[in-house]
Structure formats: C-alpha cells, structure tokens
C-alpha cells in the first residue's frame, strides 16, 4: 500500500505543471497547492471539506463523506504553511480528522476508495469495517492515525493475563471512547488488539519486548516422561553397580 500511494502520487505529479492549485484562495487562506515539495497547506483557516478534497486529489483517492456532517465542524488553523509528501499528507489528514471525531475506513483500497465516517459515541465501529493490519505493517507506519485490528502470537507470555493487564493500563486513559485501544485473548498465545494504529504500534513494540524478556528468563522445563526415564536409568545403574560389587 505504501508503494502504491507513492507511485500514484509521483505519476500524477509528473503530469502536472511546476505548481498546481488544488483549492483556490479564499479570505481565510491562500491557495492549497502542489509543487516540487508535494502538497502545500497554507497558513490560515482551512475548512474540513476543503482539506479532504485537496488531499483526495493529491493522493489520487476518492474519499466518500457526508458534507452535512462536516460542514459545521470547526476547521483547522495553521500558523505557518505545511509542505507534505504523500505519506505525510496521509498521516496529517488522518490525525486532523481524528481530532474532530472522524475516522478514515477503506472500502476498496486497491481502487483508492475510502469512507470518512464519524466515530459513533459510546460504541465501537463494526469489526468488519475496521481494516486488518499485520503487526509488521502497523509498526512500519506507526505515526498513521488509522483505526486497525491486529493479532500477535506470543512465545512465552500468557495472552489472557496480558490482555487483562493491558485493559487495566488502557483504562488509565479515562473512560473508554471509540478509538481507544482494547485487548483480548484468542487462546493462550494469541493477543488481539484494536485501536488507532499509532497507539497500537507502541503497544506491539512493548509486548514484543516483554515476550522476549520472558523467554530469555524462562527456566526450561523437562517433560515428565523424560524424568521418569532418568529415574529408571538411575535404578538400572544402581542395580548394575550392586551386581558388580557382589561378584568382586
């Protein structure tokens, strides 16, 4: 996905003139441009809908959203212009939308079709709407404020105990709200995590480190069958020694 995003943006940039206007000048801000640096967000007040539409054109995507839902949402005030490449534009867009209670959900990623939806207060989005990302994908883009679900297979730690500990840790952030991280166990070794990608990335790195430390300090256990076999061998050796002593 990262390479598709960069490739599509570079291809479009190659067809555009040295400077291209994505959104015209208004009384609140200078024009939003594409130039050699990427997309340039000007200083001033940028409405939510203008930011979405400009980012969609720059990223070669379609963002579906309800204009009435964002029309009266406070926009974003920038004190200085902000130049962003494709990855930076995606990260800033997702973070700014999340700050206004919106989340970007993929509908068809290969075709660049996404939905911008408000986070429902007091309940989570349907799990089928939230994209599944591998732990490696999440850590690779750890600054992207995307709502995700993932699972991590542990080698030493108990997933049930760890999930309970993480829930206590997450509860320190205050009352649960949509987007806050959650943890659950799928069996003894599989930990399932859900939440914004940037927070889940930090949790994954911490869990992986704890699992490595637990594995390094774990005392190897010997199976009971091996212990029984060793006891039998010791008895056989003792019997042989006794027989040799008798013959002497």
Coordinates of N, CA and C in Angstrom, one line a residue:
X1 N 0.8 -1.2 0.0 CA 0.0 0.0 0.0 C 0.9 1.3 0.0
X2 N 2.0 1.2 0.7 CA 2.9 2.3 0.8 C 3.4 2.7 -0.6
X3 N 3.8 1.6 -1.3 CA 4.4 1.8 -2.6 C 3.4 2.3 -3.6
X4 N 2.1 1.8 -3.5 CA 1.1 2.2 -4.4 C 0.8 3.7 -4.2
X5 N 0.8 4.1 -2.9 CA 0.5 5.5 -2.6 C 1.6 6.4 -3.2
X6 N 2.8 6.1 -3.0 CA 3.9 6.9 -3.5 C 3.9 6.9 -5.1
X7 N 3.7 5.7 -5.6 CA 3.8 5.6 -7.1 C 2.7 6.4 -7.8
X8 N 1.4 6.3 -7.3 CA 0.3 7.0 -7.8 C 0.6 8.5 -7.7
X9 N 1.0 9.0 -6.6 CA 1.2 10.4 -6.4 C 2.4 10.9 -7.3
X10 N 3.4 10.2 -7.4 CA 4.5 10.6 -8.3 C 4.1 10.6 -9.8
X11 N 3.3 9.6 -10.2 CA 2.8 9.6 -11.5 C 2.0 10.8 -11.9
X12 N 1.1 11.2 -11.0 CA 0.3 12.4 -11.2 C 1.1 13.6 -11.2
X13 N 2.1 13.7 -10.2 CA 2.9 14.9 -10.1 C 3.7 15.1 -11.4
X14 N 4.1 14.0 -12.1 CA 4.8 14.1 -13.3 C 4.0 14.7 -14.4
X15 N 2.7 14.6 -14.3 CA 1.8 15.2 -15.4 C 1.4 16.6 -15.1
X16 N 1.6 17.1 -13.9 CA 1.2 18.4 -13.5 C 2.3 19.5 -13.8
X17 N 1.9 20.7 -13.9 CA 2.9 21.8 -14.1 C 3.7 21.9 -12.8
X18 N 4.7 22.8 -12.8 CA 5.6 23.0 -11.6 C 4.7 23.4 -10.4
X19 N 3.6 24.1 -10.6 CA 2.7 24.4 -9.5 C 1.3 24.3 -9.9
X20 N 0.5 23.5 -9.1 CA -0.9 23.2 -9.4 C -1.8 23.6 -8.3
X21 N -2.9 24.3 -8.5 CA -3.8 24.7 -7.5 C -4.8 23.6 -7.2
X22 N -4.9 23.2 -6.0 CA -5.8 22.2 -5.6 C -7.1 22.8 -5.0
X23 N -6.9 23.9 -4.4 CA -8.1 24.7 -3.8 C -7.7 26.2 -3.9
X24 N -8.7 27.0 -4.4 CA -8.4 28.4 -4.7 C -8.2 29.2 -3.4
X25 N -7.7 30.4 -3.6 CA -7.5 31.3 -2.4 C -8.9 31.7 -1.9
X26 N -9.0 31.9 -0.6 CA -10.2 32.4 0.0 C -9.8 33.5 0.9
X27 N -10.8 34.2 1.6 CA -10.5 35.2 2.5 C -9.8 34.6 3.8
X28 N -9.9 33.3 4.0 CA -9.3 32.7 5.2 C -7.9 32.1 4.9
X29 N -7.6 31.8 3.7 CA -6.3 31.2 3.4 C -5.9 31.4 2.0
X30 N -4.6 31.2 1.7 CA -4.0 31.3 0.4 C -4.4 29.9 -0.3
X31 N -4.1 29.8 -1.6 CA -4.5 28.6 -2.3 C -3.7 27.4 -1.7
X32 N -4.4 26.2 -1.8 CA -3.7 24.9 -1.5 C -3.1 24.4 -2.8
X33 N -1.8 24.2 -2.7 CA -1.0 23.9 -4.0 C -0.3 22.5 -3.9
X34 N 0.0 22.1 -5.2 CA 1.0 21.0 -5.3 C 2.2 21.7 -6.0
X35 N 3.4 21.5 -5.4 CA 4.6 22.0 -6.1 C 5.7 20.9 -5.9
X36 N 6.9 21.3 -6.1 CA 8.0 20.3 -6.0 C 8.1 19.7 -4.7
X37 N 7.6 20.3 -3.6 CA 7.7 19.7 -2.3 C 6.6 18.8 -2.0
X38 N 5.5 18.8 -2.8 CA 4.3 17.9 -2.6 C 3.1 18.8 -2.4
X39 N 2.2 18.5 -1.5 CA 1.1 19.3 -1.3 C 1.5 20.4 -0.2
X40 N 1.0 21.6 -0.4 CA 1.4 22.7 0.5 C 0.1 23.3 1.1
X41 N -0.1 23.1 2.4 CA -1.2 23.6 3.1 C -0.8 25.0 3.5
X42 N -1.6 26.1 3.2 CA -1.2 27.4 3.5 C -1.6 27.7 5.0
X43 N -1.0 28.8 5.5 CA -1.4 29.3 6.8 C -2.8 29.9 6.7
X44 N -3.5 29.8 7.8 CA -4.9 30.3 7.8 C -5.9 29.2 8.2
X45 N -7.1 29.5 8.0 CA -8.2 28.6 8.4 C -8.7 27.8 7.2
X46 N -8.5 26.5 7.3 CA -8.9 25.5 6.3 C -10.1 24.7 6.7
X47 N -11.2 24.8 6.0 CA -12.4 24.0 6.4 C -12.1 22.5 6.2
X48 N -12.8 21.7 6.9 CA -12.6 20.2 6.9 C -12.8 19.7 5.5
X49 N -13.9 20.1 4.8 CA -14.2 19.6 3.5 C -13.2 20.0 2.5
X50 N -12.6 21.2 2.6 CA -11.6 21.6 1.6 C -10.3 20.8 1.8
X51 N -10.0 20.5 3.1 CA -8.8 19.7 3.3 C -9.0 18.3 2.7
X52 N -10.2 17.7 2.9 CA -10.4 16.3 2.4 C -10.3 16.3 0.9
X53 N -11.0 17.3 0.3 CA -11.0 17.3 -1.2 C -9.6 17.5 -1.8
X54 N -8.8 18.4 -1.2 CA -7.4 18.6 -1.7 C -6.6 17.4 -1.5
X55 N -6.7 16.8 -0.3 CA -5.9 15.6 -0.1 C -6.3 14.4 -1.0
X56 N -7.6 14.3 -1.3 CA -8.1 13.3 -2.2 C -7.4 13.5 -3.6
X57 N -7.4 14.7 -4.1 CA -6.8 14.9 -5.4 C -5.3 14.7 -5.4
X58 N -4.6 15.0 -4.3 CA -3.2 14.8 -4.2 C -2.8 13.4 -4.1
X59 N -3.6 12.6 -3.3 CA -3.3 11.2 -3.0 C -3.9 10.3 -4.1
X60 N -4.6 10.9 -5.1 CA -5.3 10.1 -6.1 C -6.3 9.1 -5.5
X61 N -7.1 9.6 -4.6 CA -8.1 8.8 -3.9 C -9.5 9.4 -4.1
X62 N -10.5 8.6 -3.7 CA -11.9 9.1 -3.5 C -12.2 8.9 -2.1
X63 N -12.5 10.0 -1.4 CA -13.0 10.0 0.0 C -14.5 10.3 0.0
X64 N -15.3 9.3 0.4 CA -16.7 9.5 0.5 C -17.1 10.0 1.9
X65 N -17.8 11.1 1.9 CA -18.2 11.6 3.2 C -19.5 12.4 3.1
X66 N -20.2 12.6 4.2 CA -21.4 13.4 4.2 C -21.0 14.9 4.4
X67 N -21.2 15.7 3.4 CA -20.9 17.1 3.6 C -21.6 17.8 4.7
X68 N -22.8 17.4 4.9 CA -23.6 18.0 6.0 C -23.0 17.7 7.4
X69 N -22.3 16.5 7.5 CA -21.7 16.1 8.7 C -20.4 16.8 9.1
X70 N -19.8 17.4 8.1 CA -18.5 18.1 8.3 C -18.7 19.6 8.1
X71 N -19.8 20.1 7.6 CA -20.0 21.5 7.2 C -19.8 22.4 8.4
X72 N -20.4 22.0 9.5 CA -20.3 22.9 10.7 C -19.3 22.4 11.7
X73 N -18.4 21.5 11.4 CA -17.3 21.1 12.2 C -16.2 22.1 12.1
X74 N -15.6 22.6 13.3 CA -14.5 23.6 13.2 C -13.4 23.1 12.3
X75 N -12.9 24.0 11.5 CA -11.8 23.7 10.6 C -10.5 23.7 11.3
X76 N -9.4 23.8 10.5 CA -8.1 23.7 11.1 C -7.3 25.0 10.8
X77 N -6.7 25.6 11.8 CA -6.0 26.8 11.7 C -4.5 26.5 11.8
X78 N -3.8 26.9 10.7 CA -2.3 26.7 10.6 C -1.7 28.1 10.7
X79 N -0.7 28.1 11.6 CA 0.1 29.4 11.7 C 1.1 29.6 10.6
X80 N 1.6 28.5 10.1 CA 2.6 28.5 9.0 C 2.2 27.5 7.9
X81 N 2.7 27.7 6.7 CA 2.4 26.7 5.6 C 3.1 25.4 6.0
X82 N 2.5 24.3 5.5 CA 2.9 23.0 5.8 C 3.1 22.2 4.4
X83 N 4.3 21.9 4.1 CA 4.6 21.1 2.9 C 4.7 19.6 3.2
X84 N 4.0 18.8 2.5 CA 3.9 17.4 2.8 C 4.1 16.5 1.6
X85 N 4.8 15.4 1.7 CA 4.8 14.4 0.7 C 3.6 13.5 0.8
X86 N 3.5 12.4 0.0 CA 2.3 11.6 0.1 C 2.0 11.0 1.4
X87 N 3.1 10.4 2.0 CA 2.9 9.7 3.3 C 2.6 10.8 4.4
X88 N 3.3 11.9 4.3 CA 3.0 12.9 5.3 C 1.6 13.5 5.2
X89 N 1.1 13.6 3.9 CA -0.3 14.1 3.7 C -1.3 13.2 4.3
X90 N -1.1 11.9 4.1 CA -2.0 10.9 4.6 C -2.0 10.9 6.2
X91 N -0.8 11.0 6.8 CA -0.7 11.0 8.2 C -1.3 12.2 8.8
X92 N -1.1 13.4 8.2 CA -1.7 14.6 8.8 C -3.2 14.6 8.6
X93 N -3.7 14.2 7.4 CA -5.1 14.1 7.2 C -5.8 13.2 8.2
X94 N -5.3 12.0 8.4 CA -5.9 11.1 9.3 C -5.9 11.7 10.8
X95 N -4.8 12.3 11.2 CA -4.6 12.8 12.5 C -5.6 14.0 12.7
X96 N -5.7 14.9 11.7 CA -6.6 16.0 11.9 C -8.1 15.6 11.9
X97 N -8.4 14.7 11.1 CA -9.8 14.2 11.1 C -10.1 13.5 12.4
X98 N -9.2 12.7 12.9 CA -9.4 12.0 14.2 C -9.6 13.1 15.3
X99 N -8.9 14.2 15.2 CA -9.1 15.2 16.3 C -10.5 15.9 16.2
X100 N -11.2 15.7 15.1 CA -12.6 16.2 15.0 C -13.6 15.0 15.1
X101 N -13.1 13.8 15.5 CA -14.0 12.7 15.7 C -14.4 12.0 14.5
X102 N -13.5 12.0 13.4 CA -13.8 11.2 12.2 C -12.7 10.2 12.0
X103 N -13.0 9.2 11.3 CA -12.0 8.1 11.0 C -12.2 7.8 9.5
X104 N -11.0 7.4 8.9 CA -11.0 7.0 7.5 C -11.0 5.5 7.5
X105 N -11.9 4.9 6.7 CA -12.1 3.5 6.6 C -12.0 3.1 5.1
X106 N -11.2 2.1 4.8 CA -11.1 1.6 3.4 C -12.4 0.9 3.0
X107 N -12.8 1.2 1.8 CA -13.9 0.5 1.1 C -13.3 -0.5 0.1
X108 N -12.4 0.1 -0.8 CA -11.7 -0.7 -1.7 C -10.3 -0.1 -1.9
X109 N -9.3 -0.5 -1.1 CA -8.0 0.1 -1.1 C -7.3 0.1 -2.4
X110 N -7.4 -1.0 -3.2 CA -6.8 -1.1 -4.5 C -7.2 -0.1 -5.5
X111 N -8.5 0.3 -5.3 CA -9.1 1.3 -6.2 C -9.1 2.7 -5.6
X112 N -8.5 2.8 -4.4 CA -8.4 4.1 -3.8 C -9.7 4.7 -3.3
X113 N -10.6 3.8 -2.9 CA -11.9 4.2 -2.4 C -12.0 4.1 -0.9
X114 N -12.2 5.2 -0.2 CA -12.3 5.3 1.3 C -13.5 6.0 1.7
X115 N -13.9 5.7 2.9 CA -15.1 6.4 3.6 C -14.6 7.2 4.8
X116 N -15.0 8.4 4.9 CA -14.8 9.2 6.1 C -16.0 9.2 7.0
X117 N -16.0 8.6 8.2 CA -17.2 8.4 9.0 C -16.9 8.9 10.4
X118 N -18.0 9.5 11.0 CA -17.8 9.9 12.4 C -17.7 8.7 13.3
X119 N -16.9 8.8 14.3 CA -16.8 7.7 15.3 C -18.1 7.8 16.2
X120 N -18.8 6.6 16.2 CA -20.1 6.6 17.0 C -19.8 6.7 18.5
X121 N -20.4 7.7 19.2 CA -20.1 7.9 20.6 C -20.6 6.7 21.4
X122 N -19.7 6.2 22.3 CA -20.1 5.2 23.3 C -20.1 3.8 22.7
X123 N -19.8 3.6 21.5 CA -19.7 2.2 21.0 C -18.7 2.1 19.9
X124 N -18.2 0.9 19.6 CA -17.1 0.7 18.6 C -17.8 0.5 17.3
X125 N -17.0 0.8 16.2 CA -17.4 0.5 14.9 C -17.5 -1.0 14.7
X126 N -18.4 -1.4 13.8 CA -18.4 -2.9 13.5 C -17.0 -3.4 13.1
X127 N -16.7 -4.5 13.6 CA -15.3 -5.0 13.4 C -15.0 -5.3 11.9
X128 N -16.1 -5.5 11.1 CA -15.9 -5.8 9.7 C -15.5 -4.5 8.9
X129 N -15.8 -3.3 9.5 CA -15.5 -2.1 8.9 C -14.0 -1.6 9.1
X130 N -13.4 -2.2 10.1 CA -12.0 -1.7 10.5 C -11.0 -2.6 9.8
X131 N -10.0 -2.0 9.1 CA -9.1 -2.8 8.4 C -8.2 -3.7 9.3
X132 N -7.8 -4.8 8.8 CA -6.9 -5.7 9.5 C -5.5 -5.4 9.0
X133 N -4.6 -5.2 9.9 CA -3.2 -4.9 9.6 C -2.3 -5.9 10.4
X134 N -1.2 -6.4 9.7 CA -0.3 -7.2 10.5 C 0.5 -6.4 11.4
X135 N 1.1 -7.0 12.5 CA 2.0 -6.2 13.4 C 3.1 -5.5 12.6
X136 N 3.7 -6.1 11.6 CA 4.7 -5.5 10.8 C 4.3 -4.3 10.1
X137 N 3.1 -4.3 9.5 CA 2.5 -3.2 8.8 C 2.3 -2.0 9.8
X138 N 1.8 -2.3 10.9 CA 1.5 -1.3 11.9 C 2.7 -0.6 12.4
X139 N 3.8 -1.4 12.7 CA 5.0 -0.8 13.2 C 5.7 0.0 12.1
X140 N 5.6 -0.4 10.8 CA 6.2 0.3 9.7 C 5.6 1.7 9.5
X141 N 4.3 1.8 9.7 CA 3.6 3.2 9.6 C 3.1 3.5 11.0
X142 N 3.9 3.7 12.0 CA 3.5 3.8 13.4 C 3.0 5.2 13.7
X143 N 3.1 6.2 12.8 CA 2.6 7.5 13.0 C 1.2 7.8 12.3
X144 N 0.7 6.8 11.7 CA -0.6 6.9 10.9 C -1.7 6.7 11.9
X145 N -2.6 7.7 12.0 CA -3.8 7.5 13.0 C -4.9 6.9 12.3
X146 N -4.7 5.6 12.0 CA -5.7 4.8 11.3 C -6.3 3.8 12.3
X147 N -7.6 3.6 12.2 CA -8.2 2.6 13.1 C -8.0 1.2 12.6
X148 N -7.4 0.3 13.4 CA -7.0 -1.0 12.9 C -7.3 -2.1 13.9
X149 N -7.2 -3.3 13.4 CA -7.3 -4.5 14.3 C -6.1 -5.4 13.9
X150 N -5.5 -6.1 14.8 CA -4.4 -7.0 14.6 C -4.3 -8.0 15.6
X151 N -3.4 -9.0 15.4 CA -3.2 -10.1 16.4 C -1.7 -10.4 16.4
X152 N -1.2 -10.8 17.6 CA 0.2 -11.1 17.8 C 0.3 -12.4 18.5
X153 N 1.1 -13.3 17.9 CA 1.3 -14.6 18.6 C 2.5 -14.5 19.5
X154 N 2.2 -14.9 20.8 CA 3.2 -14.8 21.8 C 4.0 -16.1 21.9
X155 N 5.2 -16.0 22.4 CA 6.0 -17.2 22.5 C 6.1 -17.7 24.0
X156 N 6.0 -16.8 24.9 CA 6.2 -17.1 26.4 C 5.0 -16.6 27.2
X157 N 4.6 -15.4 27.1 CA 3.6 -14.8 27.9 C 2.3 -15.4 27.7
X158 N 1.4 -15.4 28.7 CA 0.1 -15.9 28.6 C -0.8 -14.8 28.1
X159 N -1.5 -15.0 27.0 CA -2.3 -14.0 26.3 C -3.5 -13.5 27.2
X160 N -4.1 -14.4 28.0 CA -5.2 -14.0 28.9 C -4.7 -13.0 29.9
X161 N -3.6 -13.3 30.6 CA -3.1 -12.5 31.6 C -2.6 -11.1 31.0
X162 N -2.0 -11.2 29.9 CA -1.5 -10.0 29.3 C -2.7 -9.1 28.8
X163 N -3.7 -9.7 28.3 CA -4.9 -8.9 27.9 C -5.5 -8.2 29.1
X164 N -5.6 -8.9 30.2 CA -6.2 -8.3 31.4 C -5.3 -7.1 31.9
X165 N -4.0 -7.3 31.8 CA -3.1 -6.2 32.3 C -3.2 -5.0 31.3
X166 N -3.3 -5.3 30.0 CA -3.4 -4.2 29.1 C -4.7 -3.4 29.3
X167 N -5.8 -4.1 29.6 CA -7.1 -3.4 29.8 C -7.0 -2.5 31.0
X168 N -6.3 -2.9 32.0 CA -6.1 -2.0 33.2 C -5.2 -0.8 32.8
X169 N -4.2 -1.1 32.0 CA -3.3 0.0 31.5 C -4.1 1.0 30.6
X170 N -4.9 0.5 29.7 CA -5.7 1.4 28.8 C -6.7 2.2 29.6
X171 N -7.2 1.6 30.7 CA -8.3 2.3 31.5 C -7.7 3.5 32.2
X172 N -6.4 3.6 32.3 CA -5.8 4.8 32.9 C -6.0 6.0 32.1
X173 N -6.3 5.8 30.8 CA -6.5 7.0 29.9 C -7.9 7.6 30.2
X174 N -8.7 7.0 31.0 CA -10.0 7.5 31.3 C -11.1 6.6 30.8
X175 N -12.3 7.1 30.8 CA -13.5 6.4 30.3 C -13.3 6.0 28.8
X176 N -13.7 4.7 28.5 CA -13.5 4.3 27.1 C -14.3 5.1 26.1
X177 N -13.6 5.4 25.0 CA -14.3 6.1 23.9 C -13.9 5.4 22.6
X178 N -14.7 5.6 21.6 CA -14.4 4.9 20.3 C -13.0 5.3 19.8
X179 N -12.2 4.3 19.5 CA -10.8 4.6 19.0 C -9.8 4.3 20.1
X180 N -10.2 4.3 21.4 CA -9.2 3.9 22.4 C -8.9 2.4 22.3
X181 N -7.6 2.1 22.6 CA -7.2 0.7 22.4 C -7.9 -0.3 23.3
X182 N -8.1 -1.5 22.7 CA -8.7 -2.6 23.5 C -7.8 -3.8 23.3
X183 N -7.9 -4.8 24.2 CA -7.1 -6.0 24.1 C -7.9 -7.2 24.5
X184 N -7.8 -8.3 23.8 CA -8.5 -9.5 24.1 C -7.6 -10.7 23.8
X185 N -7.9 -11.9 24.3 CA -7.1 -13.1 24.1 C -7.8 -14.1 23.2
X186 N -7.2 -14.7 22.3 CA -7.7 -15.7 21.5 C -6.9 -17.0 21.7
X187 N -7.3 -17.7 22.8 CA -6.4 -18.8 23.2 C -5.3 -18.4 24.1
X188 N -4.4 -19.3 24.4 CA -3.4 -19.0 25.4 C -2.2 -18.1 24.8
X189 N -2.1 -18.1 23.5 CA -0.9 -17.5 22.9 C -1.2 -16.3 22.0
X190 N -2.4 -16.1 21.6 CA -2.7 -15.1 20.6 C -3.4 -13.9 21.3
X191 N -2.8 -12.7 21.1 CA -3.3 -11.4 21.7 C -3.9 -10.6 20.5
X192 N -5.1 -10.2 20.7 CA -5.8 -9.4 19.7 C -5.9 -7.9 20.2
X193 N -5.5 -7.0 19.3 CA -5.5 -5.6 19.7 C -6.4 -4.8 18.7
X194 N -7.0 -3.7 19.2 CA -7.9 -2.9 18.3 C -7.7 -1.5 18.8
X195 N -7.6 -0.5 17.8 CA -7.5 0.9 18.2 C -6.8 1.7 17.1
X196 N -6.4 2.9 17.4 CA -5.7 3.7 16.4 C -4.3 3.1 16.3
X197 N -3.8 3.1 15.0 CA -2.6 2.5 14.7 C -1.4 3.0 15.4
X198 N -1.3 4.3 15.7 CA -0.1 4.9 16.4 C 0.0 4.4 17.8
X199 N -1.2 4.2 18.5 CA -1.2 3.7 19.8 C -0.9 2.2 19.8
X200 N -1.5 1.5 18.9 CA -1.3 0.0 18.8 C 0.2 -0.3 18.5
X201 N 0.8 0.5 17.7 CA 2.2 0.3 17.4 C 3.1 0.3 18.6
X202 N 2.9 1.3 19.5 CA 3.6 1.4 20.8 C 3.3 0.2 21.6
X203 N 2.1 -0.3 21.7 CA 1.7 -1.4 22.5 C 2.4 -2.7 21.9
X204 N 2.4 -2.8 20.6 CA 3.0 -4.0 20.0 C 4.5 -4.1 20.3
X205 N 5.2 -3.0 20.2 CA 6.6 -3.0 20.5 C 6.9 -3.3 22.0
X206 N 6.1 -2.8 22.9 CA 6.2 -3.1 24.3 C 5.9 -4.6 24.6
X207 N 4.9 -5.1 24.0 CA 4.5 -6.5 24.2 C 5.6 -7.4 23.6
X208 N 6.1 -7.1 22.4 CA 7.2 -8.0 21.8 C 8.4 -8.0 22.7
X209 N 8.7 -6.8 23.3 CA 9.9 -6.7 24.1 C 9.7 -7.5 25.4
X210 N 8.5 -7.4 26.0 CA 8.2 -8.2 27.2 C 8.2 -9.7 27.0
X211 N 7.7 -10.1 25.8 CA 7.7 -11.5 25.5 C 9.1 -12.0 25.3
X212 N 10.0 -11.2 24.7 CA 11.4 -11.6 24.5 C 12.1 -11.7 25.9
X213 N 11.9 -10.8 26.8 CA 12.5 -10.8 28.1 C 12.0 -12.0 28.9
X214 N 10.7 -12.4 28.8 CA 10.1 -13.5 29.5 C 10.7 -14.8 28.9
X215 N 10.9 -14.9 27.6 CA 11.6 -16.1 27.0 C 13.0 -16.2 27.5
X216 N 13.7 -15.1 27.6 CA 15.1 -15.2 28.0 C 15.3 -15.6 29.4
X217 N 14.3 -15.3 30.3 CA 14.4 -15.6 31.7 C 13.7 -16.8 32.1
X218 N 13.0 -17.4 31.1 CA 12.2 -18.6 31.5 C 13.1 -19.8 31.8
X219 N 12.8 -20.6 32.8 CA 13.6 -21.8 33.2 C 13.0 -22.9 32.3
X220 N 13.9 -23.6 31.6 CA 13.4 -24.7 30.7 C 12.8 -25.8 31.6
X221 N 11.7 -26.4 31.2 CA 11.0 -27.4 31.9 C 11.3 -28.8 31.2
X222 N 11.5 -29.8 32.0 CA 11.7 -31.1 31.5 C 10.4 -31.9 31.5
X223 N 10.0 -32.5 30.4 CA 8.8 -33.3 30.4 C 8.8 -34.4 31.4
X224 N 7.6 -34.7 32.0 CA 7.6 -35.8 33.0 C 8.1 -37.2 32.4
X225 N 7.9 -37.5 31.2 CA 8.3 -38.7 30.6 C 9.8 -38.9 30.7
X226 N 10.5 -37.7 30.4 CA 12.0 -37.8 30.5 C 12.5 -38.0 31.9
X227 N 11.8 -37.3 32.9 CA 12.1 -37.5 34.3 C 11.9 -39.0 34.7
X228 N 10.8 -39.6 34.3 CA 10.6 -41.0 34.6 C 11.7 -41.9 34.0
X229 N 12.1 -41.6 32.8 CA 13.1 -42.4 32.1 C 14.4 -42.3 32.8
X230 N 14.8 -41.0 33.3 CA 16.0 -40.8 34.0 C 16.0 -41.6 35.3
X231 N 14.9 -41.6 36.0 CA 14.8 -42.3 37.3 C 15.0 -43.8 37.0
X232 N 14.4 -44.3 35.9 CA 14.5 -45.7 35.6 C 16.0 -46.1 35.3
X233 N 16.7 -45.2 34.6 CA 18.1 -45.4 34.3 C 18.9 -45.4 35.5
X234 N 18.6 -44.5 36.4 CA 19.4 -44.4 37.7 C 19.2 -45.7 38.5
X235 N 18.0 -46.3 38.5 CA 17.8 -47.6 39.2 C 18.6 -48.7 38.5
X236 N 18.6 -48.7 37.2 CA 19.3 -49.7 36.5 C 20.8 -49.6 36.8
X237 N 21.4 -48.4 36.8 CA 22.8 -48.2 37.1 C 23.1 -48.6 38.5
X238 N 22.2 -48.3 39.4 CA 22.4 -48.7 40.8 C 22.4 -50.2 40.9
X239 N 21.5 -50.9 40.2 CA 21.5 -52.4 40.2 C 22.7 -53.0 39.7
X240 N 23.2 -52.4 38.6 CA 24.4 -53.0 37.9 C 25.6 -52.8 38.9
X241 N 25.7 -51.6 39.5 CA 26.8 -51.4 40.5 C 26.8 -52.4 41.6
X242 N 25.6 -52.7 42.1 CA 25.4 -53.7 43.2 C 25.8 -55.1 42.7
X243 N 25.5 -55.4 41.5 CA 25.8 -56.7 41.0 C 27.3 -56.8 40.8
X244 N 28.0 -55.8 40.3 CA 29.5 -55.8 40.2 C 30.1 -55.9 41.5
X245 N 29.6 -55.2 42.5 CA 30.2 -55.3 43.8 C 30.1 -56.7 44.4
X246 N 28.9 -57.3 44.2 CA 28.7 -58.7 44.7 C 29.7 -59.7 44.1
X247 N 29.9 -59.6 42.8 CA 30.8 -60.5 42.1 C 32.3 -60.3 42.5
X248 N 32.6 -59.1 42.9 CA 34.0 -58.9 43.4 C 34.2 -59.5 44.7

